[in-house]
mmCIF file of C-alpha atoms in Angstrom:
data_model
loop_
_atom_site.group_PDB
_atom_site.id
_atom_site.type_symbol
_atom_site.label_atom_id
_atom_site.label_comp_id
_atom_site.label_asym_id
_atom_site.label_seq_id
_atom_site.Cartn_x
_atom_site.Cartn_y
_atom_site.Cartn_z
ATOM 1 C CA MET K 1 88.222 96.807 190.086
ATOM 2 C CA ASN K 2 87.005 97.830 186.636
ATOM 3 C CA GLN K 3 86.718 101.597 187.062
ATOM 4 C CA PRO K 4 85.259 102.396 183.588
ATOM 5 C CA GLN K 5 82.520 99.787 184.111
ATOM 6 C CA ILE K 6 81.686 101.149 187.586
ATOM 7 C CA ILE K 7 81.481 104.697 186.175
ATOM 8 C CA ALA K 8 79.174 103.458 183.391
ATOM 9 C CA GLU K 9 76.909 101.709 185.929
ATOM 10 C CA THR K 10 76.862 104.843 188.084
ATOM 11 C CA GLU K 11 75.974 107.010 185.084
ATOM 12 C CA ALA K 12 73.054 104.717 184.246
ATOM 13 C CA TYR K 13 71.860 104.789 187.868
ATOM 14 C CA ALA K 14 72.045 108.592 188.069
ATOM 15 C CA LYS K 15 70.156 108.956 184.772
ATOM 16 C CA GLU K 16 67.447 106.617 186.047
ATOM 17 C CA GLN K 17 67.123 108.525 189.343
ATOM 18 C CA LEU K 18 67.271 112.076 187.972
ATOM 19 C CA GLY K 19 65.982 111.763 184.415
ATOM 20 C CA GLN K 20 62.480 113.061 185.175
ATOM 21 C CA ASP K 21 63.529 116.019 187.316
ATOM 22 C CA THR K 22 62.262 119.433 186.162
ATOM 23 C CA THR K 23 63.742 121.632 188.917
ATOM 24 C CA GLY K 24 67.248 122.063 187.494
ATOM 25 C CA HIS K 25 68.653 119.059 189.390
ATOM 26 C CA ASP K 26 68.319 116.757 186.379
ATOM 27 C CA TRP K 27 70.764 114.367 184.730
ATOM 28 C CA TRP K 28 72.327 117.113 182.603
ATOM 29 C CA HIS K 29 73.144 119.128 185.735
ATOM 30 C CA THR K 30 74.844 116.026 187.130
ATOM 31 C CA ASP K 31 76.710 115.460 183.866
ATOM 32 C CA ARG K 32 77.978 119.052 183.817
ATOM 33 C CA VAL K 33 79.095 118.826 187.463
ATOM 34 C CA ARG K 34 80.949 115.586 186.709
ATOM 35 C CA ASN K 35 82.708 117.091 183.680
ATOM 36 C CA THR K 36 83.689 120.236 185.593
ATOM 37 C CA ALA K 37 84.855 118.164 188.576
ATOM 38 C CA CYS K 38 87.097 116.064 186.312
ATOM 39 C CA ALA K 39 88.576 119.220 184.752
ATOM 40 C CA ILE K 40 89.312 120.747 188.187
ATOM 41 C CA ALA K 41 90.622 117.400 189.508
ATOM 42 C CA GLU K 42 93.191 117.213 186.730
ATOM 43 C CA ILE K 43 94.575 120.671 187.573
ATOM 44 C CA GLU K 44 94.344 120.302 191.373
ATOM 45 C CA GLY K 45 95.762 116.744 191.474
ATOM 46 C CA ALA K 46 92.655 115.052 192.917
ATOM 47 C CA ASP K 47 91.602 111.409 192.408
ATOM 48 C CA ALA K 48 89.455 111.475 189.258
ATOM 49 C CA PHE K 49 87.628 108.217 190.056
ATOM 50 C CA ILE K 50 86.400 109.418 193.457
ATOM 51 C CA CYS K 51 85.467 112.823 192.016
ATOM 52 C CA ASN K 52 83.566 111.106 189.219
ATOM 53 C CA LEU K 53 81.543 108.890 191.559
ATOM 54 C CA ALA K 54 80.743 111.659 194.051
ATOM 55 C CA ALA K 55 79.708 114.096 191.308
ATOM 56 C CA LEU K 56 77.472 111.521 189.603
ATOM 57 C CA LEU K 57 75.704 110.609 192.862
ATOM 58 C CA HIS K 58 75.578 113.927 194.731
ATOM 59 C CA ASP K 59 71.982 114.794 193.767
ATOM 60 C CA VAL K 60 70.668 111.227 193.998
ATOM 61 C CA ALA K 61 71.022 111.677 197.771
ATOM 62 C CA ASP K 62 69.701 115.260 197.871
ATOM 63 C CA GLU K 63 66.942 115.696 200.444
ATOM 64 C CA LYS K 64 64.978 117.868 198.000
ATOM 65 C CA LEU K 65 64.497 114.722 195.913
ATOM 66 C CA ASN K 66 64.012 112.203 198.741
ATOM 67 C CA THR K 67 61.756 111.792 201.768
ATOM 68 C CA SER K 68 64.692 112.791 203.994
ATOM 69 C CA LYS K 69 68.445 113.388 203.860
ATOM 70 C CA GLU K 70 68.976 110.041 205.639
ATOM 71 C CA ALA K 71 66.849 108.160 203.087
ATOM 72 C CA GLY K 72 68.799 109.706 200.207
ATOM 73 C CA LEU K 73 72.159 108.849 201.739
ATOM 74 C CA GLN K 74 71.059 105.286 202.452
ATOM 75 C CA LYS K 75 70.016 104.886 198.813
ATOM 76 C CA VAL K 76 73.468 105.947 197.619
ATOM 77 C CA GLN K 77 75.238 103.791 200.208
ATOM 78 C CA THR K 78 73.287 100.735 199.041
ATOM 79 C CA PHE K 79 74.168 101.433 195.407
ATOM 80 C CA LEU K 80 77.888 101.893 196.128
ATOM 81 C CA THR K 81 78.068 98.756 198.253
ATOM 82 C CA GLY K 82 76.668 96.828 195.292
ATOM 83 C CA GLN K 83 79.357 98.225 192.977
ATOM 84 C CA LEU K 84 82.497 98.397 195.106
ATOM 85 C CA THR K 85 84.298 96.132 197.553
ATOM 86 C CA ASP K 86 86.742 98.828 198.665
ATOM 87 C CA LYS K 87 85.200 100.280 201.821
ATOM 88 C CA GLY K 88 87.730 103.112 201.820
ATOM 89 C CA ILE K 89 86.455 104.447 198.481
ATOM 90 C CA ILE K 90 82.818 104.031 199.544
ATOM 91 C CA ASP K 91 83.483 105.963 202.755
ATOM 92 C CA GLN K 92 85.271 108.768 200.878
ATOM 93 C CA VAL K 93 82.442 109.176 198.367
ATOM 94 C CA MET K 94 79.777 109.063 201.088
ATOM 95 C CA HIS K 95 81.609 111.670 203.163
ATOM 96 C CA ILE K 96 81.762 114.032 200.182
ATOM 97 C CA ILE K 97 78.046 113.639 199.455
ATOM 98 C CA GLU K 98 77.086 114.077 203.121
ATOM 99 C CA THR K 99 79.041 117.345 203.290
ATOM 100 C CA MET K 100 77.973 118.670 199.872
ATOM 101 C CA SER K 101 74.876 120.732 200.600
ATOM 102 C CA TYR K 102 75.167 124.502 200.553
ATOM 103 C CA SER K 103 73.232 125.150 203.800
ATOM 104 C CA GLY K 104 73.822 128.878 203.622
ATOM 105 C CA GLY K 105 77.550 128.285 203.452
ATOM 106 C CA GLY K 106 77.507 127.153 207.055
ATOM 107 C CA GLY K 107 78.186 123.468 206.520
ATOM 108 C CA ALA K 108 81.336 121.647 207.625
ATOM 109 C CA PRO K 109 84.329 122.323 205.341
ATOM 110 C CA MET K 110 85.422 119.599 202.953
ATOM 111 C CA THR K 111 88.342 117.651 204.405
ATOM 112 C CA SER K 112 89.629 116.110 201.152
ATOM 113 C CA ILE K 113 90.796 117.673 197.902
ATOM 114 C CA GLU K 114 88.283 115.421 196.099
ATOM 115 C CA GLY K 115 85.458 116.852 198.203
ATOM 116 C CA GLN K 116 86.646 120.391 197.543
ATOM 117 C CA VAL K 117 86.746 119.709 193.805
ATOM 118 C CA VAL K 118 83.236 118.234 193.598
ATOM 119 C CA GLN K 119 81.740 120.957 195.804
ATOM 120 C CA ASP K 120 83.343 123.628 193.596
ATOM 121 C CA ALA K 121 81.978 121.949 190.457
ATOM 122 C CA ASP K 122 78.463 121.839 191.918
ATOM 123 C CA ARG K 123 78.629 125.486 192.991
ATOM 124 C CA LEU K 124 79.921 126.524 189.557
ATOM 125 C CA ASP K 125 76.773 125.068 187.985
ATOM 126 C CA ALA K 126 74.755 127.520 190.117
ATOM 127 C CA LEU K 127 76.703 130.433 188.591
ATOM 128 C CA GLY K 128 76.853 132.172 185.223
ATOM 129 C CA ALA K 129 74.442 131.656 182.338
ATOM 130 C CA ILE K 130 73.632 128.083 183.396
ATOM 131 C CA GLY K 131 73.051 129.182 186.986
ATOM 132 C CA ILE K 132 70.666 131.912 185.824
ATOM 133 C CA ALA K 133 68.725 129.471 183.654
ATOM 134 C CA ARG K 134 68.508 126.908 186.489
ATOM 135 C CA THR K 135 67.268 129.539 188.932
ATOM 136 C CA PHE K 136 64.316 130.453 186.717
ATOM 137 C CA VAL K 137 63.540 126.789 186.031
ATOM 138 C CA PHE K 138 63.593 126.007 189.778
ATOM 139 C CA SER K 139 61.473 129.037 190.676
ATOM 140 C CA GLY K 140 58.930 128.218 187.975
ATOM 141 C CA ALA K 141 58.724 124.609 189.128
ATOM 142 C CA LYS K 142 58.037 125.800 192.694
ATOM 143 C CA GLY K 143 55.505 128.479 191.716
ATOM 144 C CA ARG K 144 57.680 131.435 192.675
ATOM 145 C CA PRO K 145 57.547 134.693 190.689
ATOM 146 C CA MET K 146 60.341 135.894 188.448
ATOM 147 C CA TYR K 147 60.632 139.140 190.418
ATOM 148 C CA ASP K 148 58.638 141.186 192.913
ATOM 149 C CA PRO K 149 60.139 144.617 193.681
ATOM 150 C CA GLU K 150 58.227 144.716 196.978
ATOM 151 C CA LEU K 151 59.846 141.485 198.159
ATOM 152 C CA ALA K 152 63.290 142.014 199.697
ATOM 153 C CA PRO K 153 65.922 139.230 199.637
ATOM 154 C CA ARG K 154 66.034 137.289 202.889
ATOM 155 C CA GLU K 155 69.066 137.037 205.114
ATOM 156 C CA GLU K 156 68.043 133.774 206.764
ATOM 157 C CA SER K 157 69.824 130.565 205.921
ATOM 158 C CA LEU K 158 69.351 129.062 202.502
ATOM 159 C CA GLN K 159 68.413 125.781 204.151
ATOM 160 C CA LYS K 160 65.139 127.375 205.253
ATOM 161 C CA GLU K 161 64.723 129.190 201.954
ATOM 162 C CA TYR K 162 64.914 125.905 200.035
ATOM 163 C CA ARG K 163 62.215 124.348 202.199
ATOM 164 C CA ASP K 164 59.843 127.321 202.073
ATOM 165 C CA TYR K 165 59.025 127.476 198.372
ATOM 166 C CA SER K 166 56.077 129.834 198.852
ATOM 167 C CA LYS K 167 58.328 132.818 199.526
ATOM 168 C CA GLY K 168 60.962 134.603 197.509
ATOM 169 C CA SER K 169 61.542 135.178 193.822
ATOM 170 C CA ALA K 170 64.037 134.090 191.189
ATOM 171 C CA ILE K 171 65.838 137.442 191.296
ATOM 172 C CA ASN K 172 66.070 137.387 195.094
ATOM 173 C CA HIS K 173 67.815 134.012 194.828
ATOM 174 C CA PHE K 174 70.782 135.817 193.251
ATOM 175 C CA TYR K 175 71.320 137.696 196.516
ATOM 176 C CA GLU K 176 70.344 134.852 198.831
ATOM 177 C CA LYS K 177 72.756 132.367 197.284
ATOM 178 C CA MET K 178 74.290 132.832 193.855
ATOM 179 C CA LEU K 179 76.304 136.020 194.419
ATOM 180 C CA LYS K 180 77.786 134.532 197.612
ATOM 181 C CA LEU K 181 79.218 131.437 195.939
ATOM 182 C CA LYS K 182 82.321 133.071 194.436
ATOM 183 C CA PHE K 183 83.611 133.643 197.968
ATOM 184 C CA LEU K 184 83.017 130.024 199.017
ATOM 185 C CA MET K 185 85.109 128.256 196.372
ATOM 186 C CA ASN K 186 87.719 125.796 197.683
ATOM 187 C CA THR K 187 90.262 125.493 194.878
ATOM 188 C CA ALA K 188 92.338 128.004 192.937
ATOM 189 C CA TYR K 189 90.978 126.814 189.580
ATOM 190 C CA GLY K 190 87.430 126.810 190.935
ATOM 191 C CA ARG K 191 87.867 130.441 192.031
ATOM 192 C CA LYS K 192 89.152 131.375 188.575
ATOM 193 C CA LEU K 193 86.113 129.814 186.871
ATOM 194 C CA ALA K 194 83.726 131.372 189.408
ATOM 195 C CA GLU K 195 85.065 134.893 188.776
ATOM 196 C CA GLU K 196 83.917 134.992 185.153
ATOM 197 C CA ARG K 197 80.512 133.496 185.938
ATOM 198 C CA HIS K 198 79.978 135.892 188.859
ATOM 199 C CA ASP K 199 80.737 138.888 186.650
ATOM 200 C CA PHE K 200 78.274 137.656 184.018
ATOM 201 C CA MET K 201 75.483 137.476 186.625
ATOM 202 C CA LEU K 202 76.139 141.095 187.630
ATOM 203 C CA ILE K 203 75.833 142.127 183.968
ATOM 204 C CA PHE K 204 72.584 140.154 183.690
ATOM 205 C CA LEU K 205 71.101 141.819 186.790
ATOM 206 C CA GLU K 206 72.028 145.271 185.527
ATOM 207 C CA GLN K 207 70.277 144.590 182.220
ATOM 208 C CA PHE K 208 67.290 142.962 183.957
ATOM 209 C CA TYR K 209 66.642 146.027 186.151
ATOM 210 C CA LYS K 210 67.158 148.345 183.179
ATOM 211 C CA GLU K 211 64.473 146.522 181.190
ATOM 212 C CA TRP K 212 62.168 146.146 184.211
ATOM 213 C CA ASN K 213 62.260 149.883 184.898
ATOM 214 C CA GLN K 214 62.030 150.971 181.259
ATOM 215 C CA GLY K 215 59.512 153.784 181.022
ATOM 216 C CA SER K 216 59.095 154.032 184.818
ATOM 217 C CA HIS K 217 58.691 157.528 186.197
#
């Protein structure tokens, strides 16, 4: 099995599938997740090849970008079967991708260190400066306002929030998802990286409200 060649083919496939996305789930998001996953994998002792494949393909299967979750997973399964003969590796990668989604933090826990690594890397890209930028890009793409002081953050599951694009605001998304992620990290190194990004978001929110309320009486 030529691992570098398989990674190169998977990169090309992910670029082709995600290259036109304008919601923050584009190729560069995938590339960042892959790079972060490889960095965490090295420290946590996870299989870099499996982490690489799962990170590169995790959004190709995302139901936000497909007609259904099943259709997205089938697309990835077909691609992997064309690249690999080792069913064990295919099954591991598919299991990671199936378990990946945030779903309000209520999804099944990752059973492998590779899954924990890739999930942490994906969650880290929803934090910090990059996470802030992606939130405003996603909200703009879905026609949601930057902020509405009369609109309180919702407590319902993020799964519903993702599907109902007509409600909510970019700022509310901080409270509905982003500020919860630090507490959902799987690995020690992931938690360390999340801490700094979490703190930066709190600083951003403080400054945002300060500017928003400037001159208010």
